[in-house]
CSV table of C-alpha atoms and ligand atoms in Angstrom, one decimal:
chain,number,residue,atom,x,y,z
A,1,MET,CA,0.0,0.0,0.0
A,2,LYS,CA,1.3,3.5,-0.9
A,3,ILE,CA,0.2,7.0,-0.1
A,4,SER,CA,-1.2,8.7,-3.2
A,5,GLU,CA,-2.7,12.0,-2.1
A,6,ILE,CA,-3.1,14.4,0.9
A,7,LYS,CA,-6.3,16.3,1.1
A,8,THR,CA,-7.1,19.0,3.7
A,9,TYR,CA,-10.3,20.7,4.9
A,10,VAL,CA,-10.3,24.0,6.6
A,11,LEU,CA,-13.6,24.8,8.3
A,12,LYS,CA,-14.7,28.0,10.0
A,13,ALA,CA,-17.8,29.0,11.9
A,14,GLU,CA,-18.8,32.1,13.8
A,15,LEU,CA,-20.1,31.9,17.4
A,16,GLU,CA,-23.4,33.4,18.7
A,17,ASN,CA,-23.6,35.8,21.6
A,18,HIS,CA,-20.2,37.3,20.9
A,19,GLY,CA,-18.3,34.0,21.8
A,20,PHE,CA,-16.4,33.4,25.0
A,21,GLY,CA,-13.3,34.5,26.9
A,22,TRP,CA,-10.6,33.2,29.0
A,23,SER,CA,-7.5,34.6,30.7
A,24,GLN,CA,-5.7,35.4,27.4
A,25,ARG,CA,-8.4,36.7,25.1
A,26,VAL,CA,-11.9,36.4,23.7
A,27,THR,CA,-12.9,34.4,20.6
A,28,ASP,CA,-16.0,34.8,18.4
A,29,ARG,CA,-15.2,31.9,16.1
A,30,ARG,CA,-14.1,28.3,15.8
A,31,GLN,CA,-12.1,26.7,13.1
A,32,THR,CA,-10.2,23.5,12.3
A,33,ALA,CA,-7.9,21.8,9.9
A,34,ILE,CA,-8.6,18.2,9.1
A,35,CYS,CA,-6.5,16.1,6.8
A,36,GLU,CA,-7.3,13.0,4.8
A,37,VAL,CA,-4.4,10.8,3.7
A,38,VAL,CA,-5.4,8.7,0.6
A,39,THR,CA,-3.8,5.5,-0.5
A,40,ASP,CA,-3.6,3.5,-3.8
A,41,ARG,CA,-5.7,0.7,-2.2
A,42,GLY,CA,-8.8,2.9,-1.7
A,43,ILE,CA,-8.3,3.2,2.0
A,44,SER,CA,-7.9,6.7,3.4
A,45,GLY,CA,-7.2,7.9,6.9
A,46,LEU,CA,-8.4,11.0,8.9
A,47,GLY,CA,-6.4,13.3,11.2
A,48,GLU,CA,-6.9,16.7,12.9
A,49,ALA,CA,-4.3,19.3,13.6
A,50,PHE,CA,-4.6,21.2,16.9
A,51,TYR,CA,-4.5,24.9,16.5
A,52,PHE,CA,-5.9,27.7,18.6
A,53,GLY,CA,-5.5,31.3,17.8
A,54,GLY,CA,-3.5,31.0,14.6
A,55,PRO,CA,-5.5,30.5,11.4
A,56,ALA,CA,-6.2,26.9,10.7
A,57,ASP,CA,-5.2,27.6,7.0
A,58,ILE,CA,-1.6,27.6,8.1
A,59,ALA,CA,-1.7,24.1,9.7
A,60,ALA,CA,-3.5,22.9,6.6
A,61,ALA,CA,-0.9,24.4,4.3
A,62,ILE,CA,1.9,22.7,6.3
A,63,MET,CA,0.1,19.3,6.0
A,64,LYS,CA,-0.7,19.6,2.3
A,65,ASP,CA,2.0,21.7,0.7
A,66,ALA,CA,5.0,21.3,3.0
A,67,LEU,CA,4.7,17.7,4.2
A,68,GLY,CA,2.4,16.3,1.6
A,69,PRO,CA,4.9,15.9,-1.2
A,70,LEU,CA,7.2,14.0,1.2
A,71,LEU,CA,4.5,11.4,1.8
A,72,ILE,CA,3.6,10.4,-1.7
A,73,GLY,CA,4.7,6.8,-2.5
A,74,LYS,CA,5.4,6.0,1.2
A,75,ASP,CA,3.9,2.9,3.0
A,76,PRO,CA,1.5,4.2,5.6
A,77,PHE,CA,2.4,1.4,7.9
A,78,ASP,CA,5.9,2.9,8.3
A,79,THR,CA,4.6,5.4,10.9
A,80,CYS,CA,7.8,5.8,13.0
A,81,VAL,CA,10.0,6.1,9.9
A,82,ILE,CA,7.7,8.7,8.4
A,83,TRP,CA,7.4,10.6,11.7
A,84,ASP,CA,11.2,10.9,12.1
A,85,SER,CA,11.6,12.0,8.5
A,86,LEU,CA,8.9,14.7,8.7
A,87,TYR,CA,10.2,16.0,12.0
A,88,ASN,CA,13.8,16.1,10.8
A,89,TYR,CA,12.7,17.8,7.6
A,90,THR,CA,11.1,20.7,9.5
A,91,ARG,CA,13.3,20.5,12.7
A,92,ASP,CA,15.4,23.6,12.2
A,93,GLN,CA,12.4,25.9,12.4
A,94,GLY,CA,9.6,23.6,13.5
A,95,MET,CA,10.5,21.9,16.8
A,96,LYS,CA,7.3,23.2,18.5
A,97,GLY,CA,3.9,24.7,17.5
A,98,LEU,CA,2.0,24.5,14.3
A,99,THR,CA,4.5,22.4,12.5
A,100,LEU,CA,4.0,19.7,15.1
A,101,SER,CA,0.3,20.1,15.0
A,102,ALA,CA,0.5,19.4,11.2
A,103,ILE,CA,2.7,16.3,11.8
A,104,SER,CA,0.2,15.2,14.4
A,105,GLY,CA,-2.7,15.4,12.0
A,106,ILE,CA,-0.8,13.3,9.4
A,107,ASP,CA,0.4,10.7,11.9
A,108,ILE,CA,-3.1,10.3,13.2
A,109,ALA,CA,-4.4,9.7,9.7
A,110,LEU,CA,-1.7,7.1,9.1
A,111,TRP,CA,-2.8,5.1,12.2
A,112,ASP,CA,-6.4,5.4,11.0
A,113,ILE,CA,-5.3,3.8,7.7
A,114,LYS,CA,-3.4,1.0,9.5
A,115,GLY,CA,-6.5,0.3,11.6
A,116,LYS,CA,-8.8,0.2,8.6
A,117,ALA,CA,-6.4,-2.0,6.6
A,118,LEU,CA,-6.3,-4.5,9.4
A,119,GLY,CA,-9.9,-4.2,10.5
A,120,LEU,CA,-8.9,-3.2,14.0
A,121,PRO,CA,-9.5,-0.1,16.2
A,122,VAL,CA,-6.3,1.9,16.7
A,123,TYR,CA,-6.2,1.1,20.4
A,124,LYS,CA,-5.6,-2.5,19.5
A,125,LEU,CA,-2.5,-1.4,17.5
A,126,LEU,CA,-1.4,0.7,20.5
A,127,GLY,CA,-1.3,-2.3,22.8
A,128,GLY,CA,-4.9,-2.9,23.7
A,129,ALA,CA,-7.7,-1.3,25.8
A,130,TYR,CA,-7.3,-0.6,29.5
A,131,ARG,CA,-10.9,0.6,29.4
A,132,ASN,CA,-13.7,0.6,26.9
A,133,ARG,CA,-15.4,3.8,28.1
A,134,ALA,CA,-14.0,7.2,29.2
A,135,ARG,CA,-15.1,9.0,32.3
A,136,VAL,CA,-15.4,12.5,31.1
A,137,TYR,CA,-15.1,15.9,32.7
A,138,ALA,CA,-16.7,19.0,31.1
A,139,THR,CA,-14.4,21.6,29.9
A,140,GLY,CA,-16.4,24.8,29.8
A,141,LEU,CA,-17.1,27.6,32.2
A,142,TYR,CA,-15.4,30.1,30.0
A,143,GLU,CA,-16.3,33.8,30.5
A,144,PRO,CA,-19.6,34.4,28.7
A,145,GLN,CA,-19.7,37.6,26.7
A,146,ASN,CA,-23.4,38.3,27.0
A,147,ALA,CA,-24.0,37.8,30.8
A,148,SER,CA,-24.9,40.6,33.1
A,149,ASN,CA,-23.6,38.6,36.1
A,150,ILE,CA,-20.7,36.3,35.2
A,151,ALA,CA,-20.5,34.4,38.5
A,152,ASP,CA,-24.3,33.6,38.3
A,153,ALA,CA,-24.0,32.5,34.6
A,154,LEU,CA,-21.1,30.2,35.5
A,155,ALA,CA,-23.0,28.7,38.4
A,156,GLN,CA,-26.0,28.0,36.1
A,157,GLU,CA,-23.7,26.4,33.5
A,158,ALA,CA,-22.0,24.2,36.1
A,159,LEU,CA,-25.4,23.1,37.4
A,160,GLY,CA,-26.3,22.1,33.8
A,161,TYR,CA,-23.2,19.8,33.7
A,162,LYS,CA,-24.2,18.2,37.0
A,163,LYS,CA,-27.7,17.5,35.7
A,164,GLU,CA,-26.2,15.9,32.6
A,165,GLY,CA,-24.4,13.5,34.8
A,166,PHE,CA,-20.8,14.8,34.6
A,167,THR,CA,-18.8,13.9,37.7
A,168,GLY,CA,-16.2,16.6,37.1
A,169,MET,CA,-15.8,19.9,35.3
A,170,LYS,CA,-13.1,22.5,34.7
A,171,LEU,CA,-13.5,26.3,35.2
A,172,LYS,CA,-11.4,28.9,33.5
A,173,ILE,CA,-9.5,31.2,35.8
A,174,GLY,CA,-6.6,33.6,35.5
A,175,TYR,CA,-8.6,36.9,35.6
A,176,GLY,CA,-6.9,38.1,38.8
A,177,ILE,CA,-7.0,36.4,42.2
A,178,ARG,CA,-10.1,38.1,43.6
A,179,THR,CA,-12.2,37.5,40.5
A,180,ASP,CA,-11.0,33.9,40.3
A,181,LEU,CA,-12.0,33.2,43.9
A,182,LYS,CA,-15.5,34.7,43.2
A,183,TYR,CA,-16.1,32.4,40.2
A,184,ILE,CA,-14.7,29.4,42.0
A,185,LYS,CA,-16.9,30.0,45.1
A,186,ALA,CA,-20.0,30.4,42.8
A,187,VAL,CA,-19.3,27.2,40.9
A,188,ARG,CA,-18.4,25.1,44.0
A,189,GLU,CA,-21.5,26.3,45.9
A,190,ALA,CA,-23.7,25.5,42.8
A,191,ILE,CA,-22.4,21.9,42.3
A,192,GLY,CA,-22.0,20.9,45.9
A,193,GLU,CA,-19.1,18.9,47.5
A,194,ASP,CA,-19.2,15.6,45.6
A,195,LEU,CA,-18.1,16.6,42.1
A,196,TYR,CA,-14.6,17.1,41.0
A,197,LEU,CA,-13.7,20.7,40.2
A,198,MET,CA,-10.6,21.6,38.2
A,199,VAL,CA,-9.3,25.1,37.4
A,200,ASP,CA,-7.3,26.3,34.4
A,201,ALA,CA,-5.4,29.6,34.4
A,202,ASN,CA,-4.0,29.2,30.8
A,203,HIS,CA,-0.6,30.4,32.1
A,204,ALA,CA,-1.9,33.7,33.4
A,205,TYR,CA,0.3,34.0,36.5
A,206,ASN,CA,3.8,34.2,37.9
A,207,ALA,CA,4.8,31.7,40.5
A,208,ALA,CA,4.2,34.0,43.5
A,209,GLU,CA,0.6,34.8,42.3
A,210,ALA,CA,-0.1,31.2,41.6
A,211,ILE,CA,1.0,30.0,45.0
A,212,ARG,CA,-1.1,32.7,46.7
A,213,LEU,CA,-4.1,31.6,44.6
A,214,ALA,CA,-3.5,27.9,45.2
A,215,ARG,CA,-3.5,28.4,49.0
A,216,GLU,CA,-6.8,30.5,48.8
A,217,MET,CA,-8.4,27.8,46.6
A,218,GLU,CA,-7.7,24.9,48.9
A,219,ARG,CA,-10.9,25.5,50.8
A,220,PHE,CA,-12.9,24.9,47.7
A,221,ASP,CA,-11.5,21.4,47.2
A,222,ILE,CA,-9.9,21.9,43.8
A,223,TYR,CA,-8.8,18.7,42.1
A,224,TRP,CA,-6.1,20.2,39.9
A,225,PHE,CA,-4.7,23.6,39.0
A,226,GLU,CA,-3.9,23.6,35.3
A,227,GLU,CA,-1.2,25.8,33.6
A,228,PRO,CA,-0.6,28.2,36.5
A,229,VAL,CA,2.4,29.8,34.9
A,230,PRO,CA,3.8,30.1,31.3
A,231,PRO,CA,5.0,26.9,29.7
A,232,GLU,CA,8.6,28.1,29.5
A,233,ASP,CA,8.8,28.8,33.2
A,234,VAL,CA,9.7,25.3,34.4
A,235,ASP,CA,11.2,26.6,37.6
A,236,GLY,CA,8.0,28.5,38.3
A,237,TYR,CA,6.1,25.2,37.9
A,238,LEU,CA,8.4,23.5,40.4
A,239,GLU,CA,7.9,26.4,42.8
A,240,VAL,CA,4.2,26.3,42.6
A,241,LYS,CA,4.1,22.5,42.8
A,242,GLN,CA,6.3,22.5,46.0
A,243,ASN,CA,4.0,25.1,47.6
A,244,SER,CA,0.6,23.8,46.7
A,245,SER,CA,-1.5,20.9,48.1
A,246,ILE,CA,-3.5,21.0,44.9
A,247,LEU,CA,-2.3,18.9,42.0
A,248,ILE,CA,-0.4,21.0,39.4
A,249,THR,CA,-0.9,20.0,35.7
A,250,GLY,CA,0.4,21.3,32.4
A,251,GLY,CA,1.8,20.3,29.0
A,252,GLU,CA,-0.8,21.2,26.4
A,253,CYS,CA,1.7,23.8,25.0
A,254,GLU,CA,4.6,21.3,25.0
A,255,TYR,CA,5.6,19.1,22.0
A,256,THR,CA,7.3,15.8,21.3
A,257,ARG,CA,9.5,13.6,23.5
A,258,TYR,CA,12.2,16.2,23.4
A,259,GLY,CA,9.9,18.9,24.9
A,260,PHE,CA,8.5,16.5,27.5
A,261,ARG,CA,11.9,15.2,28.6
A,262,GLU,CA,12.5,18.3,30.8
A,263,LEU,CA,9.0,18.3,32.4
A,264,ILE,CA,9.3,14.6,33.2
A,265,ASN,CA,12.9,14.5,34.3
A,266,ARG,CA,12.5,17.6,36.6
A,267,ARG,CA,9.1,16.4,37.8
A,268,ALA,CA,7.7,19.8,37.1
A,269,VAL,CA,4.0,18.8,37.2
A,270,ASP,CA,1.9,16.2,39.0
A,271,ILE,CA,0.0,15.3,35.8
A,272,LEU,CA,1.2,15.7,32.2
A,273,GLN,CA,-1.3,16.9,29.6
A,274,PRO,CA,0.1,16.4,26.1
A,275,ASP,CA,-2.4,16.9,23.3
A,276,LEU,CA,-2.5,14.0,20.7
A,277,CYS,CA,-3.3,16.5,17.9
A,278,ALA,CA,-0.4,18.8,18.8
A,279,THR,CA,2.4,16.9,20.4
A,280,GLY,CA,3.1,14.6,17.4
A,281,GLY,CA,0.2,12.1,17.0
A,282,PHE,CA,0.0,8.5,18.2
A,283,SER,CA,3.6,7.7,17.2
A,284,GLU,CA,5.1,10.4,19.4
A,285,MET,CA,2.5,10.3,22.2
A,286,MET,CA,3.3,6.6,22.9
A,287,LYS,CA,6.9,7.6,23.4
A,288,ILE,CA,6.0,10.4,25.8
A,289,ILE,CA,3.7,8.0,27.7
A,290,ALA,CA,6.5,5.5,27.9
A,291,MET,CA,8.9,8.1,29.3
A,292,ALA,CA,6.3,9.4,31.8
A,293,SER,CA,5.5,5.8,32.8
A,294,ALA,CA,9.2,5.2,33.5
A,295,ALA,CA,9.1,8.2,35.9
A,296,ASN,CA,5.7,7.3,37.2
A,297,VAL,CA,4.3,10.7,36.3
A,298,PRO,CA,0.6,10.4,35.3
A,299,VAL,CA,-0.6,11.4,31.8
A,300,ILE,CA,-4.1,12.7,31.3
A,301,PRO,CA,-4.2,14.0,27.7
A,302,HIS,CA,-5.4,17.4,26.8
A,303,VAL,CA,-8.3,17.1,24.2
A,304,TRP,CA,-9.7,19.8,21.9
A,305,GLY,CA,-11.2,20.1,18.4
A,306,THR,CA,-13.9,18.3,16.5
A,307,ASN,CA,-15.1,14.7,16.5
A,308,VAL,CA,-12.0,13.7,14.4
A,309,GLY,CA,-9.6,14.7,17.1
A,310,LEU,CA,-12.0,13.5,19.8
A,311,ALA,CA,-12.2,10.0,18.2
A,312,ALA,CA,-8.4,9.8,17.9
A,313,SER,CA,-8.1,10.9,21.6
A,314,LEU,CA,-10.6,8.3,22.7
A,315,GLN,CA,-8.5,5.6,20.9
A,316,LEU,CA,-5.4,6.8,22.8
A,317,PHE,CA,-7.3,7.0,26.0
A,318,ALA,CA,-8.3,3.4,25.7
A,319,ALA,CA,-4.6,2.5,25.6
A,320,LEU,CA,-3.5,4.8,28.4
A,321,PRO,CA,-1.8,2.8,31.1
A,322,HIS,CA,-2.3,3.3,34.9
A,323,PHE,CA,0.2,5.4,36.8
A,324,PRO,CA,0.9,3.1,38.6
A,325,GLU,CA,-0.7,-0.3,38.0
A,326,ARG,CA,-2.5,-1.6,41.2
A,327,ARG,CA,-5.4,-3.6,42.3
A,328,PHE,CA,-7.9,-0.7,42.3
A,329,PRO,CA,-6.3,1.9,39.9
A,330,GLN,CA,-7.4,5.5,39.7
A,331,GLU,CA,-9.5,5.9,36.5
A,332,PRO,CA,-8.2,8.9,34.6
A,333,PHE,CA,-10.6,11.7,33.5
A,334,PHE,CA,-11.1,12.4,29.7
A,335,GLU,CA,-11.3,16.0,28.7
A,336,TYR,CA,-14.6,16.7,26.9
A,337,ASP,CA,-14.8,20.2,25.6
A,338,ARG,CA,-18.4,21.6,26.0
A,339,SER,CA,-17.6,25.2,25.0
A,340,PRO,CA,-19.6,26.4,21.9
A,341,HIS,CA,-18.3,24.7,18.7
A,342,PRO,CA,-20.6,24.7,15.7
A,343,LEU,CA,-18.3,22.3,13.9
A,344,ARG,CA,-17.6,19.7,16.5
A,345,GLN,CA,-20.3,17.1,16.0
A,346,GLY,CA,-21.2,17.8,12.4
A,347,VAL,CA,-17.8,16.9,10.7
A,348,THR,CA,-18.4,13.1,11.2
A,349,ARG,CA,-21.4,11.0,10.5
A,350,GLU,CA,-20.9,9.3,13.8
A,351,LYS,CA,-22.0,11.4,16.8
A,352,PHE,CA,-20.7,11.3,20.4
A,353,VAL,CA,-23.1,11.3,23.3
A,354,THR,CA,-22.3,11.0,27.0
A,355,GLU,CA,-24.1,8.5,29.1
A,356,GLN,CA,-24.1,9.1,32.8
A,357,GLY,CA,-20.8,10.9,32.6
A,358,TYR,CA,-19.1,8.4,30.3
A,359,LEU,CA,-18.2,8.4,26.5
A,360,LYS,CA,-18.1,5.0,24.8
A,361,ILE,CA,-14.8,4.4,23.0
A,362,PRO,CA,-15.5,3.4,19.4
A,363,ASP,CA,-14.4,-0.2,18.5
A,364,GLY,CA,-14.7,0.0,14.7
A,365,PRO,CA,-11.7,-0.1,12.4
A,366,GLY,CA,-9.2,2.8,12.7
A,367,LEU,CA,-10.5,5.8,14.5
A,368,GLY,CA,-14.1,4.6,14.0
A,369,VAL,CA,-15.4,7.8,12.3
A,370,SER,CA,-16.0,9.0,8.8
A,371,LEU,CA,-16.5,12.5,7.3
A,372,ASP,CA,-19.9,13.9,6.6
A,373,MET,CA,-18.9,15.5,3.2
A,374,ASP,CA,-22.1,17.6,3.0
A,375,PHE,CA,-21.3,19.3,6.3
A,376,ILE,CA,-17.6,19.7,5.3
A,377,LYS,CA,-18.6,21.4,2.1
A,378,LYS,CA,-21.0,23.7,3.9
A,379,TYR,CA,-18.4,25.0,6.3
A,380,THR,CA,-15.3,24.9,4.2
A,381,ALA,CA,-13.6,28.3,4.3
A,382,ARG,CA,-13.2,30.1,1.0
B,1,CA,CA1,-6.0,24.0,29.3
């Protein structure tokens, strides 16, 4: 089997009610870059490149125009060989960021092809399923742009997740310590004591601010504090971690085994959060997980994007080991983005629905999803 063509789809949609905000900015639109790797045997595979903020057109151009020509004629089963050649080709200017998102999208598509060719779900090729369903937490609770009282609006949204059966949810913070505490209090009081509550500052603070906030948050029983400081500030992460009783997490802005080496070796976080669609796809993610497992640092992947990225992340999640293995292991949480996204469900014919706080992991060949081409055409950016 040989790769014969690389197709990309850039989709864009505007959000209602002026979109939503977080500690870094406000967005009024969603977009995505999906790739389809076609082979001479009639099997094609799907992948999605993580992007946020930058135009998805750039990720698509890297996949199709920069990397695409290197793939033609290659055997899609040679995933590690192809990965190393693509990375090395772009290494001098592309060790992190959108280039890696593009490599991720292509790598995911190659694994989809392998699964379809063998008639097996990708998780089987990754070593098998530790679980066949994913306990999800709701990522939402962004700053609404049309609410007169933001704390009240967040409390209402949080209650909605509780009613839907979610056992955990994540609140955006990083607006300043006093504002953060007001939102945290409102959400915790709305959902009660039993549910897990995580907070995510999207690297809004320096270490001193983050430590002060972590201490103030302790009384609200916060499960983890995500990206307290900028990703480059590894010493800041260590300082916060050593001075917080709340678990410190990060890694969605880090890339490849090379990038994760320092976070793992220095034990900078309590939980690593690499994103499958950014850090390098399945091939690279399995190496990062192996390194983390050797250091006994838990991995709970970051998940974002449409159903294509979601389906891929669910395959990975099935094959995610325990940190550590034991008789009654801690079940990891799967990140389930609930923020407004007009493109999320429509891109695939298969739809994802939670049942009592769980998502079923597809067991069809490959990623287990296929594109809805009518939807894709409708939202393709011109
Ligand atoms: Ca995050």
